[in-house]
Amino acid sequence: MSGNDDIAHIEEELPLQDLPLDTWHRARGARMVGFAGYHMPIQYEGIMAEHGWVREHAGLFDVSHMGQLTFSGDGVDEALEYLLPSDIKGLKPFRQRYSMLLDEEGGILDDLMVSRLGAGAFDGADIYMVVNGATKYDDIGWMIEHLPDEVVMNHMDEQALLALQGPEAGEALASLIPETGDLVFMQSGLFTWRGVPLWISRSGYTGEDGFEISVPADSAVLLADALCALPQVKPIGLGARDSLRLEAGLPLYGHDLTPAVSTIGADLGFAIQKRRREEGGFIGHARVMKELADGPGSKRVGLKIEGRLPVREGAPIFADGIRVGEVTSGGFAPTVGAPIAMGWVSLPHSAIDTALEIEVRGKRVAATVAPMPFVPHRYRRKA
């Protein structure tokens, strides 16, 4: 598994790829930037306006840079339970879970979503997985190295992935596909729209209600046009996706999560169900168990910043003049109306309301450890 420096080196050497919707984005005035090896839309109208639209209505994000994988074959559950710390055997059809790939030392190689497919989806495969775009080729290499020959992994690079997010996302999608109204958070389904097969999960990365839609790449424009023709929906860029997920307290791989940090310190222990903790048998189990027993050395925390000056990734965090951590994500939060951040601090300084200072442009700015999410999640759960 290569590190982030190797990923950056590879990206410098390889030309940026185009998303299936590249021309579609440019025709709508998107400002395109290089991200995870692709030309990606960072904004259309502007980050503040797009952020606000998603919080009030529904936004369409193109996340086709993500890696979509399927798994099938004898012993697929056992094989994936060696790679992932989550309960795969107990995952029911059309349900999904948040999980991670861990290295032998328990460091986080990637965070991901894993789903149990139902009949008829993706040529009869058993498991569907979505991994981060910047790490997908390293993830694929890691899994090929550790999966038994009986398990077949397929990288579905012929599929696009769209995310429809916001409080009006359910109403908007149901106007095209009424059956999607029955889905609840972390539930998936196979649907057909205008003869096009769609794998849709009720999930996302903004803290709002919403959906992620896997669609054949050659039908992505048709679907994006139909969604953005609805009054509730506008196209939204990566900039607002980042500010929305930060307000929702959701970590970004390569920034808040890296191979240097642990699941327990990252406050992601919920992804390791009781049976897995007790039985072990997954890569990185020893560190997970040690930190569950003794506590991690450092922890991912939310930070409220005093004043109006945003703090950025890499800014050092101090307590009583001693450096105790580092900011991993930060910026102005439009919904909160103030700057916020996420960072890692030593465990003794991680309690809610702990007073800290962050160095910004040579000055120390007052900050306080704050509960996350900064903006309440509004997922549609079962009654």
Tab-separated table of C-alpha atoms in Angstrom:
chain	number	residue	atom	x	y	z
A	1	MET	CA	0.000	0.000	0.000
A	2	SER	CA	1.566	3.265	-1.053
A	3	GLY	CA	1.156	6.398	1.032
A	4	ASN	CA	-0.277	9.790	0.129
A	5	ASP	CA	3.074	10.985	-1.255
A	6	ASP	CA	3.047	8.116	-3.727
A	7	ILE	CA	-0.542	8.912	-4.713
A	8	ALA	CA	0.397	12.548	-5.356
A	9	HIS	CA	3.404	11.392	-7.386
A	10	ILE	CA	1.229	9.117	-9.526
A	11	GLU	CA	-1.294	11.896	-10.090
A	12	GLU	CA	1.454	14.234	-11.271
A	13	GLU	CA	2.553	11.699	-13.871
A	14	LEU	CA	-0.866	10.673	-15.168
A	15	PRO	CA	-3.077	13.048	-17.182
A	16	LEU	CA	-6.347	13.954	-15.496
A	17	GLN	CA	-9.299	11.850	-16.604
A	18	ASP	CA	-12.720	13.180	-17.573
A	19	LEU	CA	-15.865	12.203	-15.696
A	20	PRO	CA	-18.775	10.844	-17.757
A	21	LEU	CA	-20.492	14.204	-17.117
A	22	ASP	CA	-17.459	16.385	-17.963
A	23	THR	CA	-19.090	18.180	-20.920
A	24	TRP	CA	-22.348	18.460	-18.930
A	25	HIS	CA	-20.548	20.260	-16.074
A	26	ARG	CA	-18.717	22.650	-18.385
A	27	ALA	CA	-21.922	23.517	-20.250
A	28	ARG	CA	-23.399	24.630	-16.907
A	29	GLY	CA	-20.499	26.949	-16.141
A	30	ALA	CA	-18.689	24.719	-13.650
A	31	ARG	CA	-15.214	25.747	-12.573
A	32	MET	CA	-13.181	22.554	-13.011
A	33	VAL	CA	-10.160	21.546	-10.900
A	34	GLY	CA	-7.938	18.481	-10.642
A	35	PHE	CA	-8.955	16.169	-7.801
A	36	ALA	CA	-8.309	12.438	-7.261
A	37	GLY	CA	-7.006	12.109	-10.820
A	38	TYR	CA	-10.059	13.684	-12.507
A	39	HIS	CA	-11.296	17.032	-13.753
A	40	MET	CA	-13.927	17.774	-11.088
A	41	PRO	CA	-16.475	20.625	-10.751
A	42	ILE	CA	-15.585	22.675	-7.665
A	43	GLN	CA	-18.428	25.205	-8.035
A	44	TYR	CA	-21.109	26.573	-10.355
A	45	GLU	CA	-22.793	29.654	-8.808
A	46	GLY	CA	-20.479	29.826	-5.810
A	47	ILE	CA	-19.806	27.706	-2.733
A	48	MET	CA	-21.906	29.764	-0.280
A	49	ALA	CA	-24.980	29.785	-2.532
A	50	GLU	CA	-24.636	26.081	-3.360
A	51	HIS	CA	-24.143	25.154	0.299
A	52	GLY	CA	-27.319	27.021	1.253
A	53	TRP	CA	-29.311	25.429	-1.569
A	54	VAL	CA	-28.452	21.911	-0.372
A	55	ARG	CA	-29.420	22.759	3.210
A	56	GLU	CA	-32.821	24.059	2.022
A	57	HIS	CA	-33.625	22.124	-1.171
A	58	ALA	CA	-31.652	19.410	-3.051
A	59	GLY	CA	-28.301	19.372	-4.799
A	60	LEU	CA	-26.870	16.967	-7.365
A	61	PHE	CA	-23.221	15.995	-6.924
A	62	ASP	CA	-21.137	14.060	-9.442
A	63	VAL	CA	-19.025	11.596	-7.442
A	64	SER	CA	-18.146	9.297	-10.331
A	65	HIS	CA	-14.459	9.503	-9.340
A	66	MET	CA	-15.265	7.127	-6.457
A	67	GLY	CA	-14.414	3.458	-6.896
A	68	GLN	CA	-17.382	1.110	-7.307
A	69	LEU	CA	-16.511	-2.543	-6.680
A	70	THR	CA	-18.453	-5.797	-6.513
A	71	PHE	CA	-17.456	-9.089	-4.894
A	72	SER	CA	-18.705	-12.618	-5.461
A	73	GLY	CA	-17.611	-16.224	-5.062
A	74	ASP	CA	-17.309	-18.909	-2.397
A	75	GLY	CA	-16.477	-17.555	1.053
A	76	VAL	CA	-16.932	-13.914	0.105
A	77	ASP	CA	-18.243	-12.910	3.558
A	78	GLU	CA	-15.359	-14.569	5.398
A	79	ALA	CA	-12.844	-13.026	3.004
A	80	LEU	CA	-14.231	-9.516	3.478
A	81	GLU	CA	-14.410	-9.954	7.242
A	82	TYR	CA	-10.636	-10.506	7.159
A	83	LEU	CA	-10.204	-7.215	5.277
A	84	LEU	CA	-12.856	-5.148	7.086
A	85	PRO	CA	-13.552	-4.825	10.838
A	86	SER	CA	-17.333	-4.714	10.311
A	87	ASP	CA	-19.988	-7.438	10.463
A	88	ILE	CA	-20.420	-8.554	6.860
A	89	LYS	CA	-22.078	-11.904	7.627
A	90	GLY	CA	-24.894	-10.088	9.426
A	91	LEU	CA	-25.453	-7.610	6.593
A	92	LYS	CA	-28.911	-8.249	5.147
A	93	PRO	CA	-29.831	-7.840	1.462
A	94	PHE	CA	-30.346	-4.207	0.418
A	95	ARG	CA	-28.624	-2.855	3.561
A	96	GLN	CA	-25.302	-1.065	3.780
A	97	ARG	CA	-22.693	-0.249	6.416
A	98	TYR	CA	-19.880	2.232	6.865
A	99	SER	CA	-16.527	0.476	7.256
A	100	MET	CA	-12.784	0.818	6.752
A	101	LEU	CA	-9.732	-0.902	5.343
A	102	LEU	CA	-7.063	-1.197	8.050
A	103	ASP	CA	-3.374	-2.029	7.715
A	104	GLU	CA	-1.504	-4.514	9.913
A	105	GLU	CA	-0.800	-1.776	12.499
A	106	GLY	CA	-4.485	-0.780	12.637
A	107	GLY	CA	-3.986	2.425	10.629
A	108	ILE	CA	-6.796	3.492	8.315
A	109	LEU	CA	-6.077	2.863	4.625
A	110	ASP	CA	-9.515	4.070	3.506
A	111	ASP	CA	-13.085	4.475	4.696
A	112	LEU	CA	-15.881	3.076	2.570
A	113	MET	CA	-19.476	1.905	2.223
A	114	VAL	CA	-20.285	-1.794	1.857
A	115	SER	CA	-23.702	-3.175	0.822
A	116	ARG	CA	-25.344	-6.572	0.481
A	117	LEU	CA	-26.778	-6.796	-3.017
A	118	GLY	CA	-30.147	-8.331	-3.752
A	119	ALA	CA	-31.325	-10.518	-6.605
A	120	GLY	CA	-30.611	-9.161	-10.067
A	121	ALA	CA	-28.107	-6.442	-9.150
A	122	PHE	CA	-24.743	-6.191	-10.921
A	123	ASP	CA	-24.787	-9.595	-12.630
A	124	GLY	CA	-25.624	-11.492	-9.461
A	125	ALA	CA	-22.679	-10.289	-7.359
A	126	ASP	CA	-22.975	-10.609	-3.562
A	127	ILE	CA	-21.400	-7.419	-2.191
A	128	TYR	CA	-21.126	-3.849	-3.493
A	129	MET	CA	-18.515	-1.430	-2.149
A	130	VAL	CA	-17.788	2.268	-2.729
A	131	VAL	CA	-14.257	3.460	-1.921
A	132	ASN	CA	-12.631	6.877	-2.134
A	133	GLY	CA	-11.479	8.128	-5.515
A	134	ALA	CA	-7.954	9.132	-4.481
A	135	THR	CA	-7.258	5.702	-2.980
A	136	LYS	CA	-9.270	3.352	-5.178
A	137	TYR	CA	-6.360	1.885	-7.141
A	138	ASP	CA	-4.336	1.341	-3.965
A	139	ASP	CA	-7.426	-0.196	-2.331
A	140	ILE	CA	-7.907	-2.538	-5.274
A	141	GLY	CA	-4.247	-3.596	-5.116
A	142	TRP	CA	-4.458	-4.178	-1.344
A	143	MET	CA	-7.582	-6.292	-1.687
A	144	ILE	CA	-6.222	-8.350	-4.593
A	145	GLU	CA	-3.193	-9.098	-2.405
A	146	HIS	CA	-5.325	-10.258	0.547
A	147	LEU	CA	-8.391	-11.875	-1.071
A	148	PRO	CA	-8.434	-15.641	-1.765
A	149	ASP	CA	-8.561	-16.809	-5.379
A	150	GLU	CA	-12.163	-17.997	-4.958
A	151	VAL	CA	-13.408	-14.427	-4.470
A	152	VAL	CA	-13.886	-12.340	-7.628
A	153	MET	CA	-13.628	-8.543	-7.397
A	154	ASN	CA	-14.925	-6.395	-10.242
A	155	HIS	CA	-14.069	-2.703	-10.636
A	156	MET	CA	-17.154	-1.207	-12.291
A	157	ASP	CA	-15.488	1.668	-14.099
A	158	GLU	CA	-18.381	1.687	-16.593
A	159	GLN	CA	-20.694	3.013	-13.838
A	160	ALA	CA	-21.158	6.681	-12.896
A	161	LEU	CA	-22.151	7.699	-9.360
A	162	LEU	CA	-24.427	10.650	-8.547
A	163	ALA	CA	-25.426	11.939	-5.108
A	164	LEU	CA	-28.732	13.753	-4.601
A	165	GLN	CA	-28.680	15.496	-1.209
A	166	GLY	CA	-30.941	17.833	0.761
A	167	PRO	CA	-34.299	17.951	2.577
A	168	GLU	CA	-36.196	17.930	-0.741
A	169	ALA	CA	-34.141	15.076	-2.261
A	170	GLY	CA	-36.758	12.440	-1.366
A	171	GLU	CA	-39.601	14.379	-2.965
A	172	ALA	CA	-37.515	15.112	-6.059
A	173	LEU	CA	-36.374	11.541	-6.674
A	174	ALA	CA	-39.814	10.089	-5.935
A	175	SER	CA	-41.255	12.290	-8.697
A	176	LEU	CA	-39.100	10.288	-11.148
A	177	ILE	CA	-39.013	6.923	-9.330
A	178	PRO	CA	-41.902	6.683	-6.839
A	179	GLU	CA	-40.647	3.441	-5.258
A	180	THR	CA	-37.556	5.196	-3.853
A	181	GLY	CA	-39.824	6.872	-1.297
A	182	ASP	CA	-39.874	3.620	0.679
A	183	LEU	CA	-36.101	3.617	1.310
A	184	VAL	CA	-34.739	4.631	4.714
A	185	PHE	CA	-31.214	5.614	5.784
A	186	MET	CA	-28.556	3.027	4.831
A	187	GLN	CA	-31.044	0.977	2.811
A	188	SER	CA	-30.534	0.288	-0.901
A	189	GLY	CA	-32.527	-1.014	-3.816
A	190	LEU	CA	-32.464	-1.907	-7.497
A	191	PHE	CA	-34.728	0.343	-9.576
A	192	THR	CA	-35.447	0.863	-13.263
A	193	TRP	CA	-35.978	4.300	-14.802
A	194	ARG	CA	-36.667	4.682	-18.543
A	195	GLY	CA	-35.262	1.191	-18.990
A	196	VAL	CA	-32.023	2.095	-17.172
A	197	PRO	CA	-31.044	-0.066	-14.144
A	198	LEU	CA	-30.136	2.042	-11.095
A	199	TRP	CA	-28.664	0.918	-7.771
A	200	ILE	CA	-29.810	3.518	-5.239
A	201	SER	CA	-28.945	3.839	-1.553
A	202	ARG	CA	-30.448	6.344	0.889
A	203	SER	CA	-27.183	7.771	2.164
A	204	GLY	CA	-24.686	10.513	1.476
A	205	TYR	CA	-21.946	12.804	2.718
A	206	THR	CA	-23.684	16.029	3.702
A	207	GLY	CA	-25.612	15.149	6.863
A	208	GLU	CA	-28.850	15.755	4.949
A	209	ASP	CA	-31.356	13.228	3.704
A	210	GLY	CA	-30.413	12.001	0.273
A	211	PHE	CA	-29.410	9.265	-2.124
A	212	GLU	CA	-26.422	7.883	-3.953
A	213	ILE	CA	-27.254	6.564	-7.413
A	214	SER	CA	-25.079	4.170	-9.394
A	215	VAL	CA	-25.995	4.561	-13.065
A	216	PRO	CA	-24.410	3.224	-16.277
A	217	ALA	CA	-22.050	5.964	-17.472
A	218	ASP	CA	-23.756	6.186	-20.865
A	219	SER	CA	-27.045	7.091	-19.127
A	220	ALA	CA	-25.587	9.583	-16.622
A	221	VAL	CA	-26.377	12.678	-18.711
A	222	LEU	CA	-29.979	11.547	-19.220
A	223	LEU	CA	-30.460	11.100	-15.463
A	224	ALA	CA	-28.636	14.314	-14.502
A	225	ASP	CA	-30.753	16.290	-16.973
A	226	ALA	CA	-33.973	14.793	-15.597
A	227	LEU	CA	-33.008	15.529	-11.988
A	228	CYS	CA	-31.831	19.093	-12.634
A	229	ALA	CA	-35.022	19.827	-14.581
A	230	LEU	CA	-36.871	19.463	-11.263
A	231	PRO	CA	-37.473	22.719	-9.344
A	232	GLN	CA	-35.889	21.331	-6.153
A	233	VAL	CA	-32.557	20.351	-7.746
A	234	LYS	CA	-29.421	22.241	-8.809
A	235	PRO	CA	-25.939	20.926	-9.665
A	236	ILE	CA	-23.505	21.395	-6.780
A	237	GLY	CA	-19.703	21.315	-6.773
A	238	LEU	CA	-16.973	19.824	-4.607
A	239	GLY	CA	-16.504	23.063	-2.663
A	240	ALA	CA	-19.950	22.924	-1.071
A	241	ARG	CA	-19.634	19.151	-0.610
A	242	ASP	CA	-16.601	19.834	1.579
A	243	SER	CA	-18.221	22.588	3.669
A	244	LEU	CA	-21.388	20.498	4.104
A	245	ARG	CA	-19.526	17.393	5.278
A	246	LEU	CA	-17.412	19.472	7.684
A	247	GLU	CA	-20.564	20.924	9.292
A	248	ALA	CA	-21.889	17.348	9.507
A	249	GLY	CA	-18.714	16.255	11.336
A	250	LEU	CA	-17.884	13.674	8.654
A	251	PRO	CA	-14.161	12.909	8.157
A	252	LEU	CA	-12.395	13.220	4.798
A	253	TYR	CA	-9.932	10.492	3.905
A	254	GLY	CA	-6.390	11.741	3.309
A	255	HIS	CA	-7.004	14.639	5.700
A	256	ASP	CA	-8.875	13.650	8.890
A	257	LEU	CA	-8.186	9.952	8.309
A	258	THR	CA	-4.806	8.529	7.237
A	259	PRO	CA	-2.745	5.367	7.813
A	260	ALA	CA	-1.170	7.188	10.786
A	261	VAL	CA	-4.443	7.266	12.764
A	262	SER	CA	-6.680	4.647	14.332
A	263	THR	CA	-10.339	3.714	14.206
A	264	ILE	CA	-10.935	4.297	17.924
A	265	GLY	CA	-9.110	7.627	18.001
A	266	ALA	CA	-11.098	8.688	14.942
A	267	ASP	CA	-14.322	8.044	16.920
A	268	LEU	CA	-15.378	5.432	14.365
A	269	GLY	CA	-15.686	2.513	16.762
A	270	PHE	CA	-19.399	2.239	15.872
A	271	ALA	CA	-18.294	0.609	12.599
A	272	ILE	CA	-16.872	-2.362	14.529
A	273	GLN	CA	-19.832	-4.378	15.761
A	274	LYS	CA	-19.747	-6.380	19.015
A	275	ARG	CA	-19.181	-9.764	17.369
A	276	ARG	CA	-16.164	-8.472	15.454
A	277	ARG	CA	-14.634	-6.942	18.569
A	278	GLU	CA	-15.039	-10.222	20.421
A	279	GLU	CA	-13.980	-12.584	17.641
A	280	GLY	CA	-11.335	-10.455	15.934
A	281	GLY	CA	-9.919	-12.125	12.855
A	282	PHE	CA	-9.493	-8.915	10.850
A	283	ILE	CA	-6.352	-7.061	9.821
A	284	GLY	CA	-5.457	-4.476	12.501
A	285	HIS	CA	-7.512	-6.150	15.265
A	286	ALA	CA	-4.722	-5.969	17.884
A	287	ARG	CA	-4.551	-2.167	17.846
A	288	VAL	CA	-8.319	-1.816	17.906
A	289	MET	CA	-8.561	-4.012	20.992
A	290	LYS	CA	-5.661	-2.277	22.745
A	291	GLU	CA	-7.217	1.154	22.217
A	292	LEU	CA	-10.648	-0.045	23.281
A	293	ALA	CA	-9.055	-1.212	26.528
A	294	ASP	CA	-6.496	1.550	27.170
A	295	GLY	CA	-7.792	4.472	25.107
A	296	PRO	CA	-6.070	5.985	22.058
A	297	GLY	CA	-3.154	8.379	22.372
A	298	SER	CA	-4.981	11.049	20.399
A	299	LYS	CA	-8.490	11.727	19.184
A	300	ARG	CA	-10.356	13.380	16.312
A	301	VAL	CA	-12.346	16.347	17.667
A	302	GLY	CA	-14.536	19.198	16.494
A	303	LEU	CA	-13.299	22.746	17.074
A	304	LYS	CA	-15.247	25.991	17.362
A	305	ILE	CA	-13.099	28.979	16.494
A	306	GLU	CA	-13.378	32.360	18.202
A	307	GLY	CA	-13.678	35.326	15.836
A	308	ARG	CA	-14.077	35.249	12.056
A	309	LEU	CA	-10.684	33.998	10.878
A	310	PRO	CA	-10.872	30.466	9.409
A	311	VAL	CA	-8.192	27.954	10.359
A	312	ARG	CA	-6.824	25.575	7.769
A	313	GLU	CA	-5.427	22.077	7.542
A	314	GLY	CA	-1.974	21.769	9.060
A	315	ALA	CA	-2.385	24.570	11.612
A	316	PRO	CA	-0.832	23.543	14.957
A	317	ILE	CA	-3.040	23.312	18.068
A	318	PHE	CA	-1.740	24.384	21.491
A	319	ALA	CA	-2.790	24.025	25.126
A	320	ASP	CA	-1.003	26.183	27.719
A	321	GLY	CA	1.704	26.952	25.176
A	322	ILE	CA	2.427	23.291	24.398
A	323	ARG	CA	1.611	21.830	20.995
A	324	VAL	CA	-1.029	19.110	21.451
A	325	GLY	CA	-2.363	18.522	17.957
A	326	GLU	CA	-3.061	19.683	14.417
A	327	VAL	CA	-6.019	20.882	12.371
A	328	THR	CA	-6.969	18.398	9.639
A	329	SER	CA	-9.984	20.213	8.106
A	330	GLY	CA	-11.197	23.749	8.570
A	331	GLY	CA	-13.114	26.620	7.025
A	332	PHE	CA	-16.040	28.968	7.353
A	333	ALA	CA	-19.312	27.127	8.056
A	334	PRO	CA	-22.169	28.926	6.255
A	335	THR	CA	-24.962	27.289	8.275
A	336	VAL	CA	-23.185	27.901	11.588
A	337	GLY	CA	-22.186	31.424	10.553
A	338	ALA	CA	-18.682	31.018	11.981
A	339	PRO	CA	-15.399	29.224	11.315
A	340	ILE	CA	-15.165	25.593	12.469
A	341	ALA	CA	-12.553	22.889	12.189
A	342	MET	CA	-11.750	19.256	12.800
A	343	GLY	CA	-8.418	18.094	14.165
A	344	TRP	CA	-6.477	15.539	16.145
A	345	VAL	CA	-5.397	16.359	19.693
A	346	SER	CA	-3.781	14.341	22.484
A	347	LEU	CA	-6.344	12.480	24.568
A	348	PRO	CA	-6.034	14.657	27.736
A	349	HIS	CA	-7.075	17.696	25.671
A	350	SER	CA	-9.968	16.071	23.775
A	351	ALA	CA	-12.857	16.610	26.221
A	352	ILE	CA	-15.772	18.811	25.116
A	353	ASP	CA	-15.287	22.507	26.101
A	354	THR	CA	-11.496	22.176	26.478
A	355	ALA	CA	-9.920	25.572	25.726
A	356	LEU	CA	-7.194	25.477	23.065
A	357	GLU	CA	-5.322	27.843	20.757
A	358	ILE	CA	-4.624	27.444	17.041
A	359	GLU	CA	-1.788	29.185	15.246
A	360	VAL	CA	-2.960	31.115	12.174
A	361	ARG	CA	-0.555	33.375	10.255
A	362	GLY	CA	1.754	33.636	13.206
A	363	LYS	CA	-1.011	34.512	15.684
A	364	ARG	CA	-2.812	32.325	18.232
A	365	VAL	CA	-6.594	32.095	17.821
A	366	ALA	CA	-8.797	30.849	20.679
A	367	ALA	CA	-10.684	27.595	20.019
A	368	THR	CA	-12.856	25.200	22.005
A	369	VAL	CA	-13.370	21.456	21.595
A	370	ALA	CA	-16.973	21.126	20.377
A	371	PRO	CA	-19.373	18.207	19.891
A	372	MET	CA	-19.962	17.014	16.347
A	373	PRO	CA	-21.924	17.296	14.176
A	374	PHE	CA	-21.910	21.088	14.146
A	375	VAL	CA	-25.216	20.968	12.245
A	376	PRO	CA	-27.663	18.172	13.212
A	377	HIS	CA	-27.997	15.265	10.798
A	378	ARG	CA	-31.360	14.943	9.077
A	379	TYR	CA	-31.240	11.389	7.775
A	380	ARG	CA	-34.565	9.664	7.120
A	381	ARG	CA	-34.586	6.772	9.566
A	382	LYS	CA	-37.244	4.185	10.376
A	383	ALA	CA	-40.031	5.569	12.528
